[in-house]
PDB file of C-alpha atoms and ligand atoms in Angstrom:
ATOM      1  CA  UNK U   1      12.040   5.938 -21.919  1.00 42.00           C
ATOM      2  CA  UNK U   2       8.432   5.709 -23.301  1.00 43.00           C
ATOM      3  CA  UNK U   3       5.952   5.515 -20.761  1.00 45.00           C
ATOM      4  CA  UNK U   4       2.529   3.515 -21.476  1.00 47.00           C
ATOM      5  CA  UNK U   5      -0.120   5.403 -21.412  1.00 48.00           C
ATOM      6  CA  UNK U   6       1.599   8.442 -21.857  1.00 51.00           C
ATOM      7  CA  UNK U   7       0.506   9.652 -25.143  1.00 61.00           C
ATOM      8  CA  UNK U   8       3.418  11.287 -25.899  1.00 82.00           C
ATOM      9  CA  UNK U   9       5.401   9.426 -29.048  1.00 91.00           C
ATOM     10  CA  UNK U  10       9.418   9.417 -28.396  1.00 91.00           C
ATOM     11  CA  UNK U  11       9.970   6.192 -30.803  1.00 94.00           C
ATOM     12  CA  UNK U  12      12.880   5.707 -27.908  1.00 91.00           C
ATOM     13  CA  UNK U  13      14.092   2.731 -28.890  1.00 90.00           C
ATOM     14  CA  UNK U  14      17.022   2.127 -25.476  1.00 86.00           C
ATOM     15  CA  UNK U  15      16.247  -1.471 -24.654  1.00 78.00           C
ATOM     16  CA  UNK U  16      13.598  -1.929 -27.155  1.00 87.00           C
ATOM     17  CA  UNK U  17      14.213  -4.747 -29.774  1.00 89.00           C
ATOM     18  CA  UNK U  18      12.302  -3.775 -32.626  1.00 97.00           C
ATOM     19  CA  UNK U  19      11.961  -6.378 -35.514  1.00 98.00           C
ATOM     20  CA  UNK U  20      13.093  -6.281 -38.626  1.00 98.00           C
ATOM     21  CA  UNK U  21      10.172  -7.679 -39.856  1.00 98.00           C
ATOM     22  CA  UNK U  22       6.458  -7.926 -39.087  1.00 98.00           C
ATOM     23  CA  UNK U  23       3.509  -9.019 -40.089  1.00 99.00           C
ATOM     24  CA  UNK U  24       0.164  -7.229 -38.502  1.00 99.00           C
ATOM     25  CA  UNK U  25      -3.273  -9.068 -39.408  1.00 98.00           C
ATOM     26  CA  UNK U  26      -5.564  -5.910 -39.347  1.00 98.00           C
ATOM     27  CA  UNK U  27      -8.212  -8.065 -37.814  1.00 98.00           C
ATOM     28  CA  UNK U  28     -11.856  -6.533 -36.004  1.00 98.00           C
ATOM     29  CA  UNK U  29     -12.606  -3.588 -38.029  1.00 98.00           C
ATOM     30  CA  UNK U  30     -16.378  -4.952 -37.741  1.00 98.00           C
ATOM     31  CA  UNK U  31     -16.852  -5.388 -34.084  1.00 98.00           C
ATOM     32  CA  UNK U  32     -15.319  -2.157 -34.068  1.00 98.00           C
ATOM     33  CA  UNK U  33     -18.236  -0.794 -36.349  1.00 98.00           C
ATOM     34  CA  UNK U  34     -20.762  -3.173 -34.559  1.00 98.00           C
ATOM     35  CA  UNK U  35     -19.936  -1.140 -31.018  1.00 98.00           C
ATOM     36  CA  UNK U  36     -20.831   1.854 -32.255  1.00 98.00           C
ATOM     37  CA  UNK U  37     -23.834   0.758 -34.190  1.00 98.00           C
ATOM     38  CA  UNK U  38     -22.032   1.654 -37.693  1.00 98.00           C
ATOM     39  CA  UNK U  39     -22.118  -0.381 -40.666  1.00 98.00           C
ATOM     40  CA  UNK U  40     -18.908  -2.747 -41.169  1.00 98.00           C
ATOM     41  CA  UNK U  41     -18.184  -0.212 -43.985  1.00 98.00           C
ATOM     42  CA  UNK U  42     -17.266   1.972 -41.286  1.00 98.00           C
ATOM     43  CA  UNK U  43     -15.463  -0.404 -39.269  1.00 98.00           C
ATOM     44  CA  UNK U  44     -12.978  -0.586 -42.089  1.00 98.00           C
ATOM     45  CA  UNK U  45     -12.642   3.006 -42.715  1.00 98.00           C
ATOM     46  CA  UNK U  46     -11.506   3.569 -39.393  1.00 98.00           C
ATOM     47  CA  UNK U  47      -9.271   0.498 -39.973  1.00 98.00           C
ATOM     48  CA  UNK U  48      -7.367   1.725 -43.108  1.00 98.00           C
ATOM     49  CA  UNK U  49      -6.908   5.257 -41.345  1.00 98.00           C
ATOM     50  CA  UNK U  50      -5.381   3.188 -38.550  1.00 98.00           C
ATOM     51  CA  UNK U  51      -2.801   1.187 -41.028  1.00 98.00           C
ATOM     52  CA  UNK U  52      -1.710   4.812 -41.683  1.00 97.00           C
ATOM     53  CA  UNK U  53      -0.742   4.971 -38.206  1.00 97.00           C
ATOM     54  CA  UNK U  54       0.640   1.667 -37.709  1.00 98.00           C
ATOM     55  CA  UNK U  55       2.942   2.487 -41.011  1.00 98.00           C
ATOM     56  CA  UNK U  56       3.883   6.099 -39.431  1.00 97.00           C
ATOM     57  CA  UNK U  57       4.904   4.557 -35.929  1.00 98.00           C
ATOM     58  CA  UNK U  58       7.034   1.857 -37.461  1.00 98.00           C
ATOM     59  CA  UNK U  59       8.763   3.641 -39.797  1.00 97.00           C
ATOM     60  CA  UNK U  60       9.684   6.030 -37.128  1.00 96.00           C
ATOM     61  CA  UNK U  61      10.529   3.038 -34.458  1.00 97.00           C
ATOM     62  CA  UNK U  62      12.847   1.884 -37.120  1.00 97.00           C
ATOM     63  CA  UNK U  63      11.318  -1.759 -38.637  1.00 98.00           C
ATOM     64  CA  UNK U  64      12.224  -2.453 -42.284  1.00 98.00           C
ATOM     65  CA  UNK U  65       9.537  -4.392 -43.398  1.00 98.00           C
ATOM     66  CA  UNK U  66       6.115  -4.715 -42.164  1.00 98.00           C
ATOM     67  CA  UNK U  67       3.551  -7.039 -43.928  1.00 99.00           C
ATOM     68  CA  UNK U  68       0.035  -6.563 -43.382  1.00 98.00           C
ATOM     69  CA  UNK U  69      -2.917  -8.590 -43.955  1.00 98.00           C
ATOM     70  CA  UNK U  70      -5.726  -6.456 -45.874  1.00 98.00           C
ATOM     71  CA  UNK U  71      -7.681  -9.281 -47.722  1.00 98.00           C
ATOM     72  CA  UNK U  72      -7.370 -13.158 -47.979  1.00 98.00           C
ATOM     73  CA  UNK U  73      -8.300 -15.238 -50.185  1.00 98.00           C
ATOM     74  CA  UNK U  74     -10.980 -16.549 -47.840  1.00 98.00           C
ATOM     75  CA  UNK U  75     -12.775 -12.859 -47.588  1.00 98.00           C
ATOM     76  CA  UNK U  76     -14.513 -13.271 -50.882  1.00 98.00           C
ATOM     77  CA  UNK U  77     -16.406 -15.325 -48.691  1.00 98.00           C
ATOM     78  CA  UNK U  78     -18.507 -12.029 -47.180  1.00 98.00           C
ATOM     79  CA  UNK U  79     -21.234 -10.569 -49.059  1.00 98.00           C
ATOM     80  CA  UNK U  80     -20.811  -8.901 -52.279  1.00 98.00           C
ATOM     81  CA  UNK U  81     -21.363  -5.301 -51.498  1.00 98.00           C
ATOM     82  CA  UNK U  82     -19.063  -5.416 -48.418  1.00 98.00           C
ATOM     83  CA  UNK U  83     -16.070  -7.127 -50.689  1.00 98.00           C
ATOM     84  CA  UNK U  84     -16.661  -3.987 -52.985  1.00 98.00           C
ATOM     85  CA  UNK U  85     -16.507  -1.433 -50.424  1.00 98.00           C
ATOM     86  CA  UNK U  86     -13.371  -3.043 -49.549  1.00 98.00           C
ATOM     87  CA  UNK U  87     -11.588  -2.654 -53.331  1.00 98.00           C
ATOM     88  CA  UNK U  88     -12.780   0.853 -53.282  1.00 98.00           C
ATOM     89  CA  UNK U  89     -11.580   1.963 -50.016  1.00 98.00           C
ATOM     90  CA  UNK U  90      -8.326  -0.084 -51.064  1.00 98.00           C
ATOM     91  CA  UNK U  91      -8.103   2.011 -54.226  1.00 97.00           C
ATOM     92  CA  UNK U  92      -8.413   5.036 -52.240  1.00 97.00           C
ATOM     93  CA  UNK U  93      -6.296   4.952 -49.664  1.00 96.00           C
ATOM     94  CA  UNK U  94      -3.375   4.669 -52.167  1.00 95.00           C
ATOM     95  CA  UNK U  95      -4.457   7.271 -53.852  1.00 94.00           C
ATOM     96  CA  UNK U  96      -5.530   9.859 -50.546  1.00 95.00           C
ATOM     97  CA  UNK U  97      -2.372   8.584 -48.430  1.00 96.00           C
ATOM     98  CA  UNK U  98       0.702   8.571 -50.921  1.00 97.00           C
ATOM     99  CA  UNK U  99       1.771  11.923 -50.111  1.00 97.00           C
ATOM    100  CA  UNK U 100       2.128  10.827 -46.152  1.00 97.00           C
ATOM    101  CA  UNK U 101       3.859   7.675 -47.135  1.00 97.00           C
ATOM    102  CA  UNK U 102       6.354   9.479 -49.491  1.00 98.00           C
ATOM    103  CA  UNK U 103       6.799  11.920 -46.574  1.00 97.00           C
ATOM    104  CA  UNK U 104       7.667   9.015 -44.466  1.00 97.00           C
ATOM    105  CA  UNK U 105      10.029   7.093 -46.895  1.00 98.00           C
ATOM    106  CA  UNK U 106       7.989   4.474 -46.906  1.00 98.00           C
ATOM    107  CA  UNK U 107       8.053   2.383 -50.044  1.00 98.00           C
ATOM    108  CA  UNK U 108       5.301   0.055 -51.320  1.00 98.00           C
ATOM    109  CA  UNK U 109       4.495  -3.645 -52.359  1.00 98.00           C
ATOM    110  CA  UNK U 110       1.758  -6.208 -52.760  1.00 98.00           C
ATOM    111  CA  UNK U 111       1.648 -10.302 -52.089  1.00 98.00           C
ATOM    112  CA  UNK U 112      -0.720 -12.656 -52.571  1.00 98.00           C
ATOM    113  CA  UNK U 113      -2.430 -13.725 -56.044  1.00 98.00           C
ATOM    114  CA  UNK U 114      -2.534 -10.075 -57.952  1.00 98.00           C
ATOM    115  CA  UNK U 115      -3.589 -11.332 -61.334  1.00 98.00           C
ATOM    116  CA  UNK U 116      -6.961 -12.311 -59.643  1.00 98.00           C
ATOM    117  CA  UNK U 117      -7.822  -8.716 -58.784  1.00 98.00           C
ATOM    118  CA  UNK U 118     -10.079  -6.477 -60.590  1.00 98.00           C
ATOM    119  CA  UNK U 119      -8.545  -4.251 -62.958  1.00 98.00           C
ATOM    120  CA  UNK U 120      -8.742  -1.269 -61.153  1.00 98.00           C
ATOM    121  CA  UNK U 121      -6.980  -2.224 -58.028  1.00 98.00           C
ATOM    122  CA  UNK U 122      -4.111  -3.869 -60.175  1.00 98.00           C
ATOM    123  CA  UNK U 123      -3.824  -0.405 -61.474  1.00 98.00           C
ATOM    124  CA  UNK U 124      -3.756   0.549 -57.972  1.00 98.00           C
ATOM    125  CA  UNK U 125      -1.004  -1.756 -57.283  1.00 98.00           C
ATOM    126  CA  UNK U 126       1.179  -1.252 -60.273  1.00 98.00           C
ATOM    127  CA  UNK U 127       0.721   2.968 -59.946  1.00 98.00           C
ATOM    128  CA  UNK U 128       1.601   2.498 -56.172  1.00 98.00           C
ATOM    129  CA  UNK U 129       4.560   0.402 -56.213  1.00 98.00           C
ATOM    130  CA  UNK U 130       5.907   2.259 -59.505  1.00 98.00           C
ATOM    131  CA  UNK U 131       6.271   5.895 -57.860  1.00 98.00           C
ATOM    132  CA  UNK U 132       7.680   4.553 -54.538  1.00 98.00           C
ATOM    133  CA  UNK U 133       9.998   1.717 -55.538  1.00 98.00           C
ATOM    134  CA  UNK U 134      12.912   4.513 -54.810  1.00 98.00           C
ATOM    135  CA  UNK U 135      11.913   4.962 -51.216  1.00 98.00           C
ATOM    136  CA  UNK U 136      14.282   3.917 -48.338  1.00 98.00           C
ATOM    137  CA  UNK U 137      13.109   4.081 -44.863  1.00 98.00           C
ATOM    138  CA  UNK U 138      10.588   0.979 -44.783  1.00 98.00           C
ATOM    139  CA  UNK U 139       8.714  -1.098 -46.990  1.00 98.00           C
ATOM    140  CA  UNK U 140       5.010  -1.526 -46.280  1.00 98.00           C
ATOM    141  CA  UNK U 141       3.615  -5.099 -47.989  1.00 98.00           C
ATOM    142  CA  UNK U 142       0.299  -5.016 -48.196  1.00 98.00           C
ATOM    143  CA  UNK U 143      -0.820  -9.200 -48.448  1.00 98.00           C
ATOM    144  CA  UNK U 144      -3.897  -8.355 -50.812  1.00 98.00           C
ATOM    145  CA  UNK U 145      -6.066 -11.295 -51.978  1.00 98.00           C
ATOM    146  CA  UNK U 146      -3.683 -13.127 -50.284  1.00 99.00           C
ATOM    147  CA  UNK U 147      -3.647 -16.649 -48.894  1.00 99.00           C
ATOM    148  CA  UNK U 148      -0.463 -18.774 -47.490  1.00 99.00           C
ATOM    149  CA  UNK U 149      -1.638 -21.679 -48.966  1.00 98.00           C
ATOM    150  CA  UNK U 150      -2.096 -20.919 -52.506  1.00 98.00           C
ATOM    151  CA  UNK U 151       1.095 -18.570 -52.107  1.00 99.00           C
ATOM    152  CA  UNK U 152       2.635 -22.261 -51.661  1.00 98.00           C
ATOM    153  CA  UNK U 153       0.958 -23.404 -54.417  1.00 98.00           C
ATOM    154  CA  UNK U 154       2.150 -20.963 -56.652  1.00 98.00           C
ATOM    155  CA  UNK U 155       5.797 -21.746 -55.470  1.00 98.00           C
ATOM    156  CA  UNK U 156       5.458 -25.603 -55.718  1.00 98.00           C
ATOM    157  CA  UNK U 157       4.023 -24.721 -59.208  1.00 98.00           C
ATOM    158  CA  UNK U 158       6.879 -22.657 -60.454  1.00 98.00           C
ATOM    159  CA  UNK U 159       9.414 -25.255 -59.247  1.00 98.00           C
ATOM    160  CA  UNK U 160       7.286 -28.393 -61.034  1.00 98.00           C
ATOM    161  CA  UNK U 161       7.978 -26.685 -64.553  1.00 98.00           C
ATOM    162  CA  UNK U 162      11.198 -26.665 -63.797  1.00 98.00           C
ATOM    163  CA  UNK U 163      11.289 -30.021 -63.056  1.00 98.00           C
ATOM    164  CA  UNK U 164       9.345 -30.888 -65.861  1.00 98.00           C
ATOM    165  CA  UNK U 165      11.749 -29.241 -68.292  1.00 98.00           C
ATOM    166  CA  UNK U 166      14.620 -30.980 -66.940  1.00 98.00           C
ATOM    167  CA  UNK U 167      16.104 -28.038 -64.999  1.00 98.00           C
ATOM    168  CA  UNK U 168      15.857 -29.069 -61.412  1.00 98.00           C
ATOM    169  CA  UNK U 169      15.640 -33.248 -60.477  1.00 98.00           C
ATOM    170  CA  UNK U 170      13.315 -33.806 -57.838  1.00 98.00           C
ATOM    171  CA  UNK U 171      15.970 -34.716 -55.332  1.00 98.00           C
ATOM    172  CA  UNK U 172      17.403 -30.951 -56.144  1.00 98.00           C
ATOM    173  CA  UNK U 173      14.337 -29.317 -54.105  1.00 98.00           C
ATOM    174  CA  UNK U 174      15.235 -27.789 -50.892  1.00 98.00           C
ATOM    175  CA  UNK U 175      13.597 -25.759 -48.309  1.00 98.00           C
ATOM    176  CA  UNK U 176      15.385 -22.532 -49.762  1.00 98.00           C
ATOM    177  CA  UNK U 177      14.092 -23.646 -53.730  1.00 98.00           C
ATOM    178  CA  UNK U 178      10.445 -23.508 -51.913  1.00 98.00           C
ATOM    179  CA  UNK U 179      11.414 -20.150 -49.926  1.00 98.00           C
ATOM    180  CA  UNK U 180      12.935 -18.902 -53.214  1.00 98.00           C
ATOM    181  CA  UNK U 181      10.035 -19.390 -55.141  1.00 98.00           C
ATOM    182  CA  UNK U 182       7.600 -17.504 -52.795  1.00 98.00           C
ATOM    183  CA  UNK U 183       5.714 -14.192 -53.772  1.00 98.00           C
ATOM    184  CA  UNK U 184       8.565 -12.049 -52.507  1.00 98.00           C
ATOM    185  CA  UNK U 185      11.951 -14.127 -51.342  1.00 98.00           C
ATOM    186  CA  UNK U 186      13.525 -10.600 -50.568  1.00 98.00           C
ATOM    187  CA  UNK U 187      11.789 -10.121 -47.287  1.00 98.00           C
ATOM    188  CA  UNK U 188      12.794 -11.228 -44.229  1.00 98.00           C
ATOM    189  CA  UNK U 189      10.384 -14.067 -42.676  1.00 98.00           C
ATOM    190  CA  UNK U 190       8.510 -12.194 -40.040  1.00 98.00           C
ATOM    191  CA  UNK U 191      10.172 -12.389 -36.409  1.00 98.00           C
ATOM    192  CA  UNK U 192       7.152 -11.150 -34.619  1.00 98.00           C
ATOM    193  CA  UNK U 193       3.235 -11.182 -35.830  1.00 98.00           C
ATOM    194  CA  UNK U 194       0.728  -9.356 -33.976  1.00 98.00           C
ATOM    195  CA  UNK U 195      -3.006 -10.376 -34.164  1.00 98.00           C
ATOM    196  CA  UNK U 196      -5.337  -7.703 -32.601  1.00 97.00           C
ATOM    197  CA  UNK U 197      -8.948  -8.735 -31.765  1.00 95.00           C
ATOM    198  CA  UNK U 198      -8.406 -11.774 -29.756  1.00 96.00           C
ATOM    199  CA  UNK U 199      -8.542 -14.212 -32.015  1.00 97.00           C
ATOM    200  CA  UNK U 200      -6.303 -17.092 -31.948  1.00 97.00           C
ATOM    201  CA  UNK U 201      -5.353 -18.052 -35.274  1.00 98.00           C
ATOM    202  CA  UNK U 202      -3.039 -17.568 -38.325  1.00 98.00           C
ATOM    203  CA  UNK U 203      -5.975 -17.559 -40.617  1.00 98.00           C
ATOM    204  CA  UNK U 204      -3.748 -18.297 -43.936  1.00 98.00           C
ATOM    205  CA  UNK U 205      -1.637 -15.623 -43.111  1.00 98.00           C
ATOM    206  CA  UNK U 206       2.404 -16.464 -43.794  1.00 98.00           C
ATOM    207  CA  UNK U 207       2.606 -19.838 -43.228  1.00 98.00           C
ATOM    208  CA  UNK U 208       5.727 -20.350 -44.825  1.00 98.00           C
ATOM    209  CA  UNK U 209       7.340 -17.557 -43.161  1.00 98.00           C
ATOM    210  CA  UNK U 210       5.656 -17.639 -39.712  1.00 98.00           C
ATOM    211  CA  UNK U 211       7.823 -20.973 -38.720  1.00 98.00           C
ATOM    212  CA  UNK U 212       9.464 -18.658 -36.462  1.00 98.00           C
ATOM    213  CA  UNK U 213       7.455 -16.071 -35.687  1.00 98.00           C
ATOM    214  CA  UNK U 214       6.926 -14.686 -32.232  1.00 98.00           C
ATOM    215  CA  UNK U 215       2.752 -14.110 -31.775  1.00 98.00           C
ATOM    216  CA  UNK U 216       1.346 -11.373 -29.383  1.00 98.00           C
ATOM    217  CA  UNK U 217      -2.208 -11.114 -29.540  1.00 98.00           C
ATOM    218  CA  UNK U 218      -4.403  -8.153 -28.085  1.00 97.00           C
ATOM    219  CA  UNK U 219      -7.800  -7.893 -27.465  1.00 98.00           C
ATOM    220  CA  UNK U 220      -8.050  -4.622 -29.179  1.00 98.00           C
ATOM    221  CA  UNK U 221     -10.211  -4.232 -32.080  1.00 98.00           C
ATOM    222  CA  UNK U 222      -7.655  -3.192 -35.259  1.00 98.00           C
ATOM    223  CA  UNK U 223      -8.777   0.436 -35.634  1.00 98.00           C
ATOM    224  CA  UNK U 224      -7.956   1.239 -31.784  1.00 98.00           C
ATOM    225  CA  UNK U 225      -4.835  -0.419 -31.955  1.00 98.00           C
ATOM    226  CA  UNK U 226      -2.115   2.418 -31.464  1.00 97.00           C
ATOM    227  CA  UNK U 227       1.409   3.055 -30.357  1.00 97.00           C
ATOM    228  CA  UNK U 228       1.105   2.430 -26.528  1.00 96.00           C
ATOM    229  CA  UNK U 229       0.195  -1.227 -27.653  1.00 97.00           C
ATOM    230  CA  UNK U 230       2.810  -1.376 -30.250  1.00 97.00           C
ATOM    231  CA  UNK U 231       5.531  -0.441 -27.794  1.00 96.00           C
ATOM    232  CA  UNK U 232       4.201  -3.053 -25.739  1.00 96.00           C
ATOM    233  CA  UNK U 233       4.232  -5.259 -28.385  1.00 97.00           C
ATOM    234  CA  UNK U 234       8.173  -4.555 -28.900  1.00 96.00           C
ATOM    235  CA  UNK U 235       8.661  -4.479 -25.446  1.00 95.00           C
ATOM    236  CA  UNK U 236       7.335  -8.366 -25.251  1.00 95.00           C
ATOM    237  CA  UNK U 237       9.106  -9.609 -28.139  1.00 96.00           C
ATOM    238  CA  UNK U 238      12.454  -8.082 -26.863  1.00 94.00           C
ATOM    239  CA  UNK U 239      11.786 -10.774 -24.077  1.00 93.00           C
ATOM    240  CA  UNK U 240      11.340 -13.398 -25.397  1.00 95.00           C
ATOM    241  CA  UNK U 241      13.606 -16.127 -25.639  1.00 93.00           C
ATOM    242  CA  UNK U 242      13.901 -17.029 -29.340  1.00 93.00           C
ATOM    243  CA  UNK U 243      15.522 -20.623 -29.328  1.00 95.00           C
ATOM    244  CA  UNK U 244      15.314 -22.194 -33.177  1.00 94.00           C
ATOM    245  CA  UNK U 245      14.893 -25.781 -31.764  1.00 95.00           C
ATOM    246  CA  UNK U 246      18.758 -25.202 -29.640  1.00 96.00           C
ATOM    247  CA  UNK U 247      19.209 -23.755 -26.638  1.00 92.00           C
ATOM    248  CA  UNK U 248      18.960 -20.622 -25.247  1.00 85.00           C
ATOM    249  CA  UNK U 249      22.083 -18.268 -25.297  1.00 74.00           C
ATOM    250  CA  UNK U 250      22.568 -18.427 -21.382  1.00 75.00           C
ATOM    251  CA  UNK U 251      21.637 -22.285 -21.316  1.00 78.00           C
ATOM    252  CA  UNK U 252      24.486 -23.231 -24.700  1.00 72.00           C
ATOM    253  CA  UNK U 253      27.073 -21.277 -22.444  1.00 69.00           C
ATOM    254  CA  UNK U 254      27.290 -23.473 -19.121  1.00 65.00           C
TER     255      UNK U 254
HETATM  256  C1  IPE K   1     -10.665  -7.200 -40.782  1.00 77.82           C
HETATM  257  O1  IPE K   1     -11.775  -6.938 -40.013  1.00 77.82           O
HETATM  258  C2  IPE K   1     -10.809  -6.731 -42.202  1.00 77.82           C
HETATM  259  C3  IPE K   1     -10.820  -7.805 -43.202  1.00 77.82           C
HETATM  260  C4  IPE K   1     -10.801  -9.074 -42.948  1.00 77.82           C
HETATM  261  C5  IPE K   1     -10.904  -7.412 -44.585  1.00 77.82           C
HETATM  262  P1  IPE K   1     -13.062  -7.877 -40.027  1.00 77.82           P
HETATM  263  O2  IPE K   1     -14.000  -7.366 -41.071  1.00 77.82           O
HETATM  264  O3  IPE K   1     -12.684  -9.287 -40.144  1.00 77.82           O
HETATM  265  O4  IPE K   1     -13.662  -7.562 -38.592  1.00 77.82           O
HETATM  266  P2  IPE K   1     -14.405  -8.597 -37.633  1.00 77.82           P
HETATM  267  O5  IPE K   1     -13.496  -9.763 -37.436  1.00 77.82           O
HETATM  268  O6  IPE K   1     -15.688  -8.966 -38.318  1.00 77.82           O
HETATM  269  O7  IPE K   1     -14.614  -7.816 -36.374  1.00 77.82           O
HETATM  270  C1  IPE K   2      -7.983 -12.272 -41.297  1.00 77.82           C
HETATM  271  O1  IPE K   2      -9.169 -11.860 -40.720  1.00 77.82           O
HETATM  272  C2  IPE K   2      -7.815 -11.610 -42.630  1.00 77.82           C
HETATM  273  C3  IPE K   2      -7.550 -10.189 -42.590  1.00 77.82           C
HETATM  274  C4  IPE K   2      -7.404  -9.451 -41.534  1.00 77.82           C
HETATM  275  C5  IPE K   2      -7.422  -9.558 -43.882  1.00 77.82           C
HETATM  276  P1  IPE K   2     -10.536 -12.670 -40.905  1.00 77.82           P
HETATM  277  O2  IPE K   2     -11.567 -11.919 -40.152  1.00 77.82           O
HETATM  278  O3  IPE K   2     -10.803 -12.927 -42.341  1.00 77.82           O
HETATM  279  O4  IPE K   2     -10.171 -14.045 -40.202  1.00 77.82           O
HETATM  280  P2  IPE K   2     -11.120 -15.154 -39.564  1.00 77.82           P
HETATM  281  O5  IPE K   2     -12.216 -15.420 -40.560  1.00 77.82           O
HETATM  282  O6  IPE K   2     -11.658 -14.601 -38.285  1.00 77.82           O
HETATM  283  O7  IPE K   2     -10.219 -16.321 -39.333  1.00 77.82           O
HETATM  284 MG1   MG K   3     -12.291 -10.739 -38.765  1.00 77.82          MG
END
């Protein structure tokens, strides 16, 4: 059995429910920068090394798909030169880490509105999910410009020209059509999302998908976010009692 705070990584999963699917908002990278008197540039370094980690540890723990918030659609709301720093270092990581990732059978793919990207990290994106689209052991989606709202948008736009051609009637549209039509209806709706840095929000992340999600929330800042954490993380969710609006399992049998 893992012990917290023993550094040692077994990946033991014996009474550990790992999800399927989760989501990770890789949120603090700047406070993280700001406590050590380092520019945010930094902070976000340290971050994107971390994400390494985070995809290493949950590969090996055994979750399929893990979704990760890297931009929104909100962050082009920071200054100019810090919004740059973060293409580049997007651009790069792809192109310094895809050895590790292939090593780890980790295979990769984007969400969020791609077409509004500059050209370089839409080269990125096609070049990365191209060479890895064989891989088997996890898929890593990396939300990028993304924003649940206008992912929603895009859906209830693809099903309106259909309903303006005279393929679907109004009445035909069903929670699964809008599901169906997301960025990618292949993925599992996350069952647990973790927000490091203490903040309690969804910030536009998922909210399709996150009807069900379980939250944990840390207080660590993003790039210091590690295993021991993550194992706690699992170790939560496996207790929790995930009801859907019924009952729970020992409650629908008396
Ligand atoms: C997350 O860290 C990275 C992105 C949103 C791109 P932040 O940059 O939001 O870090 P804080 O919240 O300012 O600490
Ligand atoms: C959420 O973090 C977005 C990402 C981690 C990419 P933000 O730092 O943008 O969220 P707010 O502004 O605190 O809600
Ligand atoms: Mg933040």
């Amino acid at each position: 059995m893992p012990v917290l705070g023993n550094k040692k990584k077994t990946y033991d999963t014996t009474g550990l429910k790992v999800p399927v699917s989760l989501g990770v908002i890789m949120d603090g990278n700047g406070r993280w920068a700001k406590k050590r008197l380092l520019p945010r540039s930094a902070g976000h370094r340290a971050g994107a090394e971390n994400l390494k980690e985070l995809c290493r540890n949950c590969g090996r723990y055994g979750v399929k798909y893990l979704t990760v918030y890297a931009f929104s659609t909100e962050n082009w709301a920071r200054p100019e030169d810090e919004v740059h720093q973060l293409m580049e270092l997007f651009v790069e990581f792809f192109e310094k880490y895809d050895p590790e990732l292939e090593q780890e059978g980790i295979r990769v793919r984007f969400t969020g509105d791609i077409a509004s990207l500059p050209e370089k990290v839409r080269e990125t994106i096609a070049i990365g999910e191209e060479r890895s689209k064989n891989r088997q052991k996890m898929q890593l989606i990396v939300a990028m410009n993304y924003g649940g709202r206008r992912e929603i948008e895009s859906a209830v736009r693809k099903i309106a020209s259909r309903v303006k051609s005279g393929e679907v009637e109004p009445e035909e549209i069903t929670e699964q059509m809008i599901s169906d039509n997301l960025y990618l209806p292949d993925v599992p709706d996350p069952e647990l999302i973790i927000r490091p840095s203490g903040e309690f929000r969804i910030s536009n992340f998922l909210l399709w998908e996150c009807a069900y999600s379980e939250f944990w929330i840390s207080d660590t800042l993003w790039p210091d976010f590690g295993y021991d954490e993550l194992t706690q993380a699992f170790r939560d969710f496996a207790g929790r009692d995930r009801r859907f609006g019924g009952l729970s399992s020992k409650e629908a049998s008396t």
